[in-house]
Amino acid sequence: MERGSSEPPTARSASAHAPATPATSSAPSAASAPAASTAPMHIPRSASMSCHTPRSAGAKKRRGASALPRSMSFDPSLLHNNGHTAFANGTGVGIRETGVVEKLLTSYGFIQCSERQARLFFHCSQYNGNLQDLKIGDDVEFEVSLDKRTGKPIAVKLVKIKPEVLPEERISGQVVSAIPTHLDGKSAPGQVPTGSVCYERNGVSVFYLTYTPDDVERNMHLDTGDRVSFYMETNKHPPALYSDCSTGAVSARNIVLVKKKQMRCQGVVCATKEAFGFIERGDVVKEIFFHYSEFKGDLEALQAGDDVEFSIKERNGKEVATDVRLLPQGTVIFEDISIEHFEGTVAKVIPKVPSKNQNDPLPGRIGARINFSEKELPFGEKDTKSKVTLLDGDHVRFNISVDRRDKLERATNIEILPDTFQFTKESREMGVIAAMRDGFGFIKCVDRDARMFFHFSEVLEESPLHISDEVEFTVVPVSRLERSLAKDMLSAQRNHAVRIKKLPKGTVSFHVQSEQRFIGQVDREATPASAAANKNVSPSKAKEKDAEEGVIAYEDCGVKLTVPYYIKDLEGAALPQLGDKVEFSISEVKRTGLQSAVSIKILNRTGNSKRLLGFVATLKDNFGFIETANHDQEIFFHYSEMCGDVDNLELGDTVEYTLSKGKGNKVSAEKVTKVAPVNGIGEDVGTTVLLGKVTRPLRSVDPSQTEYQGLIEVTEEGASKGQSYPFGIVSMASKADCLQKGELVKFQLCTVVHTSQKMACHIVPQRRALVESVKDQFGFITYEVGESKKLFFHVKEVQDGLELQTGDEVEFSVILNQRTGKCSACNVRRVSEGPKPVATPRPERLVNRLKSITLDDASAPRLVIVRQPRGPDNSKGFSIERKARQPGVID
């Protein structure tokens, strides 16, 4: 019998529905009729009939209904038609049916058909057997015929069915059709909730039985595929109660679940190894092993975090995942996260280094009041929005996550609230970002000598930090175990800065400055950085800590005190000297409590040493020269005597200095200080512009001469023609301009205040020359400077961005590189364009030769290919075949 058939669980042959033997063919057996009444003949199982009809909605449960084939005992020779035809239409022998005796009177009765909705009349004379043994509810087999008088169908040739004895042992089977239910678990309206189970007999035939919810022990819900065990029972209840279902049928009862059907499980790959991996299951809080051979798909694409489905099998006493297949991302959901935010307090933080006995994956705890009750929710490392260190007592905001598998609640999306520092009462320190690297940095602390290490992950704000940003932070010690586990030496420092918060500019101060002003006297002069330690080192390369402090003596409330000071704390460029009276404030370092004088202002000088004014005339590698206020000589000074950054000095700057004598009574300037610009040429400047020629340059241009000043001779016609006037660095309109001997200039005259001597001023050179050549980014001008016959210039020095050509006439200035001693042109301005180059015509002999050459000329020069061209990819360089082009034809 095929699986899924609605027939009772009995193997039936095709002969079960074959027509009965006609009455004429039963004559040979008529002689045995008397014996048949006492010993009825046994009909083979293949000829038996049984029914299986669904129960009505209002039917009660029937115990003992059998699904096994039923045997019948009767003598066919005793059956007679009694004037009735075998078929309902009276055409021949009818098919035998089964039913249940519903009503039985003295000479007739009624049968409820088992296989269809029909109620048939029968006469007691049609019953083959002892009428006294026939009772209401007995199963009978009969044929249907038509009453010739009324034309209605009636039952004839009745035979009582003798049921087989059903086995009493439990039978193992499987649910093939579960009882259909609605979402509320109730049966569909108007229908009896029924299901079916199947079992095998002798390992060959499969039989099917029905069952109702009442047949299941403990009202357990069964699913299709579940393994069950049950008893079989034949229905013996009066058929009046089951007007629309079969009677005498076999059903399953006392059904017990043996094993649930193994469903497909879902999960997420949580780890992958060389040949195997692990899946976090979506139905229970558990991980399960799987081998890569069980993965159905592209193994190269499998990675941690992928959603998968799988089956579970037991191997070597352990559950393993089999038939692993990928699912779309987002299919597996472990938890539901609340939309509402909650606030709470951290009751227990996650330890930085877990202990050996730490097995809790959610070691942290947050206390919160939720729905008017106090709760303590766990959390893990991945539940914080950032990696900022949490501390006990932190005020935090979070969502609640509920695990679908075990309904465990935990806090997630945890973030620190801005007011948390009011709850924790932790000690906060301030500082300035001093250095930053890849992922970490250092803070210069207000209250500590050492710089404090920090990770970028400890910054509370999302905006990035920059050097010099002012911050607030908490210092936490790093345990010895944490230092041993640190990945680098920087992370292994004893203390770290955590929970870093950016502060507004001006919040952090390393010093406390007094509001009171004090008056004192310089007791010891301060020395510029590196001046005393190394006379050959430029102060621009020295460190602030190399500067030697000075001392100021003062009185406070009648007590004589001293306080150190540094040149960097002076107001103005003038340096205080020994005995000078000064006004100052006192600054105290918060970290160390050391005091020093700041905002120092000189009130008056003692007059012991005279400070002189001058102008920077020359700057070399580590020394320079100062032009005196009379503009008639220059004074040497070393960069070590410069108070301030020597890189800020430029030619013509006004400086203040003191004269001193060194070895060999050579005069030099010391304590050189840059001051505000002073008009060095005086106010008496003539309005007449004169033309002249340089007869002697400055000594910075020609170091071989003994005089510092240069001379200009007037060349234009007039009363002053032939007169010579001196000039210095301040006389130049452009202090960087390098006047050469013999150059023509325009100038004015002024009077030196101290000497009343006439001096040239506002000197502007009159240089014109032709561009000799222009290269890519530079060129040369035909102009003699010293021993060179041409002057270098860079294209960046060309005004208005013009592109110069050979032969252009230009005006320019000449500057001298003080360090290399070489001159170059600057401020190059084109005065007029040179002649345009004319293309030289091709010689007539070559033109005639080109006209005479044709492609078919055998005497024409031939091109011999020595090597084929190849591109960078080693392929031929040309993809299009070259061909001869006809004049006047455009392809």
PDB file of C-alpha atoms in Angstrom, residues 411-563:
ATOM      1  CA  ALA A 411      22.238  46.833  29.331  1.00  0.00           C
ATOM      2  CA  THR A 412      23.642  47.818  25.941  1.00  0.00           C
ATOM      3  CA  ASN A 413      24.603  50.972  23.971  1.00  0.00           C
ATOM      4  CA  ILE A 414      26.037  52.353  27.201  1.00  0.00           C
ATOM      5  CA  GLU A 415      27.332  55.932  27.081  1.00  0.00           C
ATOM      6  CA  ILE A 416      28.659  58.187  29.826  1.00  0.00           C
ATOM      7  CA  LEU A 417      26.493  61.217  30.611  1.00  0.00           C
ATOM      8  CA  PRO A 418      28.168  64.646  30.931  1.00  0.00           C
ATOM      9  CA  ASP A 419      27.210  65.000  34.587  1.00  0.00           C
ATOM     10  CA  THR A 420      28.869  61.726  35.585  1.00  0.00           C
ATOM     11  CA  PHE A 421      31.839  63.492  37.229  1.00  0.00           C
ATOM     12  CA  GLN A 422      29.455  64.961  39.805  1.00  0.00           C
ATOM     13  CA  PHE A 423      28.420  61.444  40.801  1.00  0.00           C
ATOM     14  CA  THR A 424      31.825  59.760  40.825  1.00  0.00           C
ATOM     15  CA  LYS A 425      33.618  62.606  42.670  1.00  0.00           C
ATOM     16  CA  GLU A 426      36.826  61.450  41.021  1.00  0.00           C
ATOM     17  CA  SER A 427      39.981  63.545  41.070  1.00  0.00           C
ATOM     18  CA  ARG A 428      40.256  65.339  37.737  1.00  0.00           C
ATOM     19  CA  GLU A 429      43.477  66.870  36.441  1.00  0.00           C
ATOM     20  CA  MET A 430      44.187  69.323  33.647  1.00  0.00           C
ATOM     21  CA  GLY A 431      46.869  69.643  31.023  1.00  0.00           C
ATOM     22  CA  VAL A 432      47.725  70.421  27.431  1.00  0.00           C
ATOM     23  CA  ILE A 433      48.195  67.963  24.550  1.00  0.00           C
ATOM     24  CA  ALA A 434      51.970  67.931  24.061  1.00  0.00           C
ATOM     25  CA  ALA A 435      52.437  65.222  21.425  1.00  0.00           C
ATOM     26  CA  MET A 436      50.361  62.885  19.289  1.00  0.00           C
ATOM     27  CA  ARG A 437      51.255  59.711  17.450  1.00  0.00           C
ATOM     28  CA  ASP A 438      49.341  56.991  15.617  1.00  0.00           C
ATOM     29  CA  GLY A 439      46.561  56.126  18.062  1.00  0.00           C
ATOM     30  CA  PHE A 440      48.046  57.642  21.226  1.00  0.00           C
ATOM     31  CA  GLY A 441      49.562  60.812  22.623  1.00  0.00           C
ATOM     32  CA  PHE A 442      51.018  62.596  25.645  1.00  0.00           C
ATOM     33  CA  ILE A 443      49.628  65.293  27.912  1.00  0.00           C
ATOM     34  CA  LYS A 444      51.726  67.942  29.664  1.00  0.00           C
ATOM     35  CA  CYS A 445      50.190  67.931  33.135  1.00  0.00           C
ATOM     36  CA  VAL A 446      49.641  70.974  35.315  1.00  0.00           C
ATOM     37  CA  ASP A 447      50.244  69.067  38.547  1.00  0.00           C
ATOM     38  CA  ARG A 448      52.828  66.487  37.436  1.00  0.00           C
ATOM     39  CA  ASP A 449      56.369  66.617  36.102  1.00  0.00           C
ATOM     40  CA  ALA A 450      56.056  63.626  33.768  1.00  0.00           C
ATOM     41  CA  ARG A 451      53.991  63.690  30.610  1.00  0.00           C
ATOM     42  CA  MET A 452      50.908  61.474  30.823  1.00  0.00           C
ATOM     43  CA  PHE A 453      50.254  58.768  28.210  1.00  0.00           C
ATOM     44  CA  PHE A 454      46.748  58.365  26.742  1.00  0.00           C
ATOM     45  CA  HIS A 455      44.935  56.397  24.019  1.00  0.00           C
ATOM     46  CA  PHE A 456      42.680  58.109  21.488  1.00  0.00           C
ATOM     47  CA  SER A 457      39.907  55.730  22.547  1.00  0.00           C
ATOM     48  CA  GLU A 458      39.724  57.527  25.903  1.00  0.00           C
ATOM     49  CA  VAL A 459      38.520  60.817  24.380  1.00  0.00           C
ATOM     50  CA  LEU A 460      34.895  61.500  25.357  1.00  0.00           C
ATOM     51  CA  GLU A 461      34.048  63.807  22.441  1.00  0.00           C
ATOM     52  CA  GLU A 462      33.866  62.613  18.859  1.00  0.00           C
ATOM     53  CA  SER A 463      35.849  65.613  17.567  1.00  0.00           C
ATOM     54  CA  PRO A 464      39.585  64.877  17.166  1.00  0.00           C
ATOM     55  CA  LEU A 465      42.216  66.365  19.452  1.00  0.00           C
ATOM     56  CA  HIS A 466      45.088  68.560  18.296  1.00  0.00           C
ATOM     57  CA  ILE A 467      48.397  69.562  19.808  1.00  0.00           C
ATOM     58  CA  SER A 468      48.025  72.444  22.340  1.00  0.00           C
ATOM     59  CA  ASP A 469      44.389  71.538  23.051  1.00  0.00           C
ATOM     60  CA  GLU A 470      43.521  72.003  26.718  1.00  0.00           C
ATOM     61  CA  VAL A 471      42.008  68.908  28.330  1.00  0.00           C
ATOM     62  CA  GLU A 472      40.705  67.497  31.592  1.00  0.00           C
ATOM     63  CA  PHE A 473      41.335  63.864  32.499  1.00  0.00           C
ATOM     64  CA  THR A 474      41.499  61.208  35.202  1.00  0.00           C
ATOM     65  CA  VAL A 475      44.700  59.354  36.060  1.00  0.00           C
ATOM     66  CA  VAL A 476      44.394  55.627  36.715  1.00  0.00           C
ATOM     67  CA  PRO A 477      47.268  53.325  37.698  1.00  0.00           C
ATOM     68  CA  VAL A 478      48.129  50.380  35.492  1.00  0.00           C
ATOM     69  CA  SER A 479      48.551  47.105  37.345  1.00  0.00           C
ATOM     70  CA  ARG A 480      51.666  44.999  37.010  1.00  0.00           C
ATOM     71  CA  LEU A 481      49.706  42.317  35.154  1.00  0.00           C
ATOM     72  CA  GLU A 482      48.333  44.903  32.705  1.00  0.00           C
ATOM     73  CA  ARG A 483      51.843  46.201  32.073  1.00  0.00           C
ATOM     74  CA  SER A 484      53.075  42.683  31.363  1.00  0.00           C
ATOM     75  CA  LEU A 485      50.247  42.189  28.860  1.00  0.00           C
ATOM     76  CA  ALA A 486      50.779  45.563  27.156  1.00  0.00           C
ATOM     77  CA  LYS A 487      51.591  45.355  23.441  1.00  0.00           C
ATOM     78  CA  ASP A 488      54.185  48.124  23.554  1.00  0.00           C
ATOM     79  CA  MET A 489      56.408  49.952  26.002  1.00  0.00           C
ATOM     80  CA  LEU A 490      54.295  53.106  25.891  1.00  0.00           C
ATOM     81  CA  SER A 491      51.157  51.260  26.983  1.00  0.00           C
ATOM     82  CA  ALA A 492      53.139  49.686  29.808  1.00  0.00           C
ATOM     83  CA  GLN A 493      53.662  52.969  31.660  1.00  0.00           C
ATOM     84  CA  ARG A 494      52.601  53.051  35.277  1.00  0.00           C
ATOM     85  CA  ASN A 495      49.838  55.647  34.880  1.00  0.00           C
ATOM     86  CA  HIS A 496      47.448  56.451  32.057  1.00  0.00           C
ATOM     87  CA  ALA A 497      45.140  59.371  31.383  1.00  0.00           C
ATOM     88  CA  VAL A 498      41.547  58.247  30.815  1.00  0.00           C
ATOM     89  CA  ARG A 499      38.124  59.854  30.296  1.00  0.00           C
ATOM     90  CA  ILE A 500      39.641  62.828  28.475  1.00  0.00           C
ATOM     91  CA  LYS A 501      37.408  65.874  28.014  1.00  0.00           C
ATOM     92  CA  LYS A 502      38.313  68.838  25.832  1.00  0.00           C
ATOM     93  CA  LEU A 503      38.244  72.253  27.549  1.00  0.00           C
ATOM     94  CA  PRO A 504      37.791  75.772  26.133  1.00  0.00           C
ATOM     95  CA  LYS A 505      40.914  77.747  25.297  1.00  0.00           C
ATOM     96  CA  GLY A 506      42.336  79.625  28.266  1.00  0.00           C
ATOM     97  CA  THR A 507      40.998  77.208  30.870  1.00  0.00           C
ATOM     98  CA  VAL A 508      44.302  75.495  31.678  1.00  0.00           C
ATOM     99  CA  SER A 509      47.044  77.524  33.342  1.00  0.00           C
ATOM    100  CA  PHE A 510      50.361  76.173  34.569  1.00  0.00           C
ATOM    101  CA  HIS A 511      51.092  79.285  36.624  1.00  0.00           C
ATOM    102  CA  VAL A 512      49.345  81.533  39.101  1.00  0.00           C
ATOM    103  CA  GLN A 513      50.228  85.194  38.578  1.00  0.00           C
ATOM    104  CA  SER A 514      49.841  87.777  41.334  1.00  0.00           C
ATOM    105  CA  GLU A 515      47.691  90.808  40.705  1.00  0.00           C
ATOM    106  CA  GLN A 516      50.007  92.960  42.834  1.00  0.00           C
ATOM    107  CA  ARG A 517      52.887  94.738  41.107  1.00  0.00           C
ATOM    108  CA  PHE A 518      56.298  94.906  42.810  1.00  0.00           C
ATOM    109  CA  ILE A 519      59.239  97.282  42.339  1.00  0.00           C
ATOM    110  CA  GLY A 520      62.806  96.077  42.638  1.00  0.00           C
ATOM    111  CA  GLN A 521      66.353  96.411  41.336  1.00  0.00           C
ATOM    112  CA  VAL A 522      68.283  94.088  39.043  1.00  0.00           C
ATOM    113  CA  ASP A 523      70.785  92.278  41.253  1.00  0.00           C
ATOM    114  CA  ARG A 524      72.092  90.000  38.505  1.00  0.00           C
ATOM    115  CA  GLU A 525      71.622  90.250  34.780  1.00  0.00           C
ATOM    116  CA  ALA A 526      69.946  87.423  32.859  1.00  0.00           C
ATOM    117  CA  THR A 527      71.912  85.778  30.075  1.00  0.00           C
ATOM    118  CA  PRO A 528      70.310  84.828  26.761  1.00  0.00           C
ATOM    119  CA  ALA A 529      69.913  81.170  25.932  1.00  0.00           C
ATOM    120  CA  SER A 530      73.240  79.447  25.194  1.00  0.00           C
ATOM    121  CA  ALA A 531      75.167  82.725  25.355  1.00  0.00           C
ATOM    122  CA  ALA A 532      77.229  81.707  28.366  1.00  0.00           C
ATOM    123  CA  ALA A 533      77.461  78.033  27.601  1.00  0.00           C
ATOM    124  CA  ASN A 534      78.469  78.128  23.964  1.00  0.00           C
ATOM    125  CA  LYS A 535      79.396  81.303  22.117  1.00  0.00           C
ATOM    126  CA  ASN A 536      79.358  79.474  18.757  1.00  0.00           C
ATOM    127  CA  VAL A 537      75.749  78.256  18.935  1.00  0.00           C
ATOM    128  CA  SER A 538      72.913  80.356  17.578  1.00  0.00           C
ATOM    129  CA  PRO A 539      70.216  81.028  20.165  1.00  0.00           C
ATOM    130  CA  SER A 540      67.570  80.030  17.637  1.00  0.00           C
ATOM    131  CA  LYS A 541      68.809  76.450  18.016  1.00  0.00           C
ATOM    132  CA  ALA A 542      69.077  76.569  21.780  1.00  0.00           C
ATOM    133  CA  LYS A 543      66.455  75.412  24.256  1.00  0.00           C
ATOM    134  CA  GLU A 544      64.724  77.593  26.743  1.00  0.00           C
ATOM    135  CA  LYS A 545      66.132  75.644  29.668  1.00  0.00           C
ATOM    136  CA  ASP A 546      69.668  76.680  28.641  1.00  0.00           C
ATOM    137  CA  ALA A 547      68.925  80.349  29.425  1.00  0.00           C
ATOM    138  CA  GLU A 548      70.618  81.650  32.583  1.00  0.00           C
ATOM    139  CA  GLU A 549      68.282  83.390  35.001  1.00  0.00           C
ATOM    140  CA  GLY A 550      68.753  86.858  36.448  1.00  0.00           C
ATOM    141  CA  VAL A 551      67.883  88.033  39.961  1.00  0.00           C
ATOM    142  CA  ILE A 552      65.745  90.950  41.115  1.00  0.00           C
ATOM    143  CA  ALA A 553      65.934  92.207  44.739  1.00  0.00           C
ATOM    144  CA  TYR A 554      62.795  93.761  46.240  1.00  0.00           C
ATOM    145  CA  GLU A 555      61.013  94.355  49.518  1.00  0.00           C
ATOM    146  CA  ASP A 556      57.609  93.049  50.582  1.00  0.00           C
ATOM    147  CA  CYS A 557      56.152  94.238  53.880  1.00  0.00           C
ATOM    148  CA  GLY A 558      59.589  95.286  55.050  1.00  0.00           C
ATOM    149  CA  VAL A 559      61.171  91.922  54.254  1.00  0.00           C
ATOM    150  CA  LYS A 560      63.998  91.856  51.707  1.00  0.00           C
ATOM    151  CA  LEU A 561      63.438  89.162  49.130  1.00  0.00           C
ATOM    152  CA  THR A 562      64.876  88.051  45.803  1.00  0.00           C
ATOM    153  CA  VAL A 563      63.133  86.482  42.814  1.00  0.00           C
TER     154      VAL A 563
END
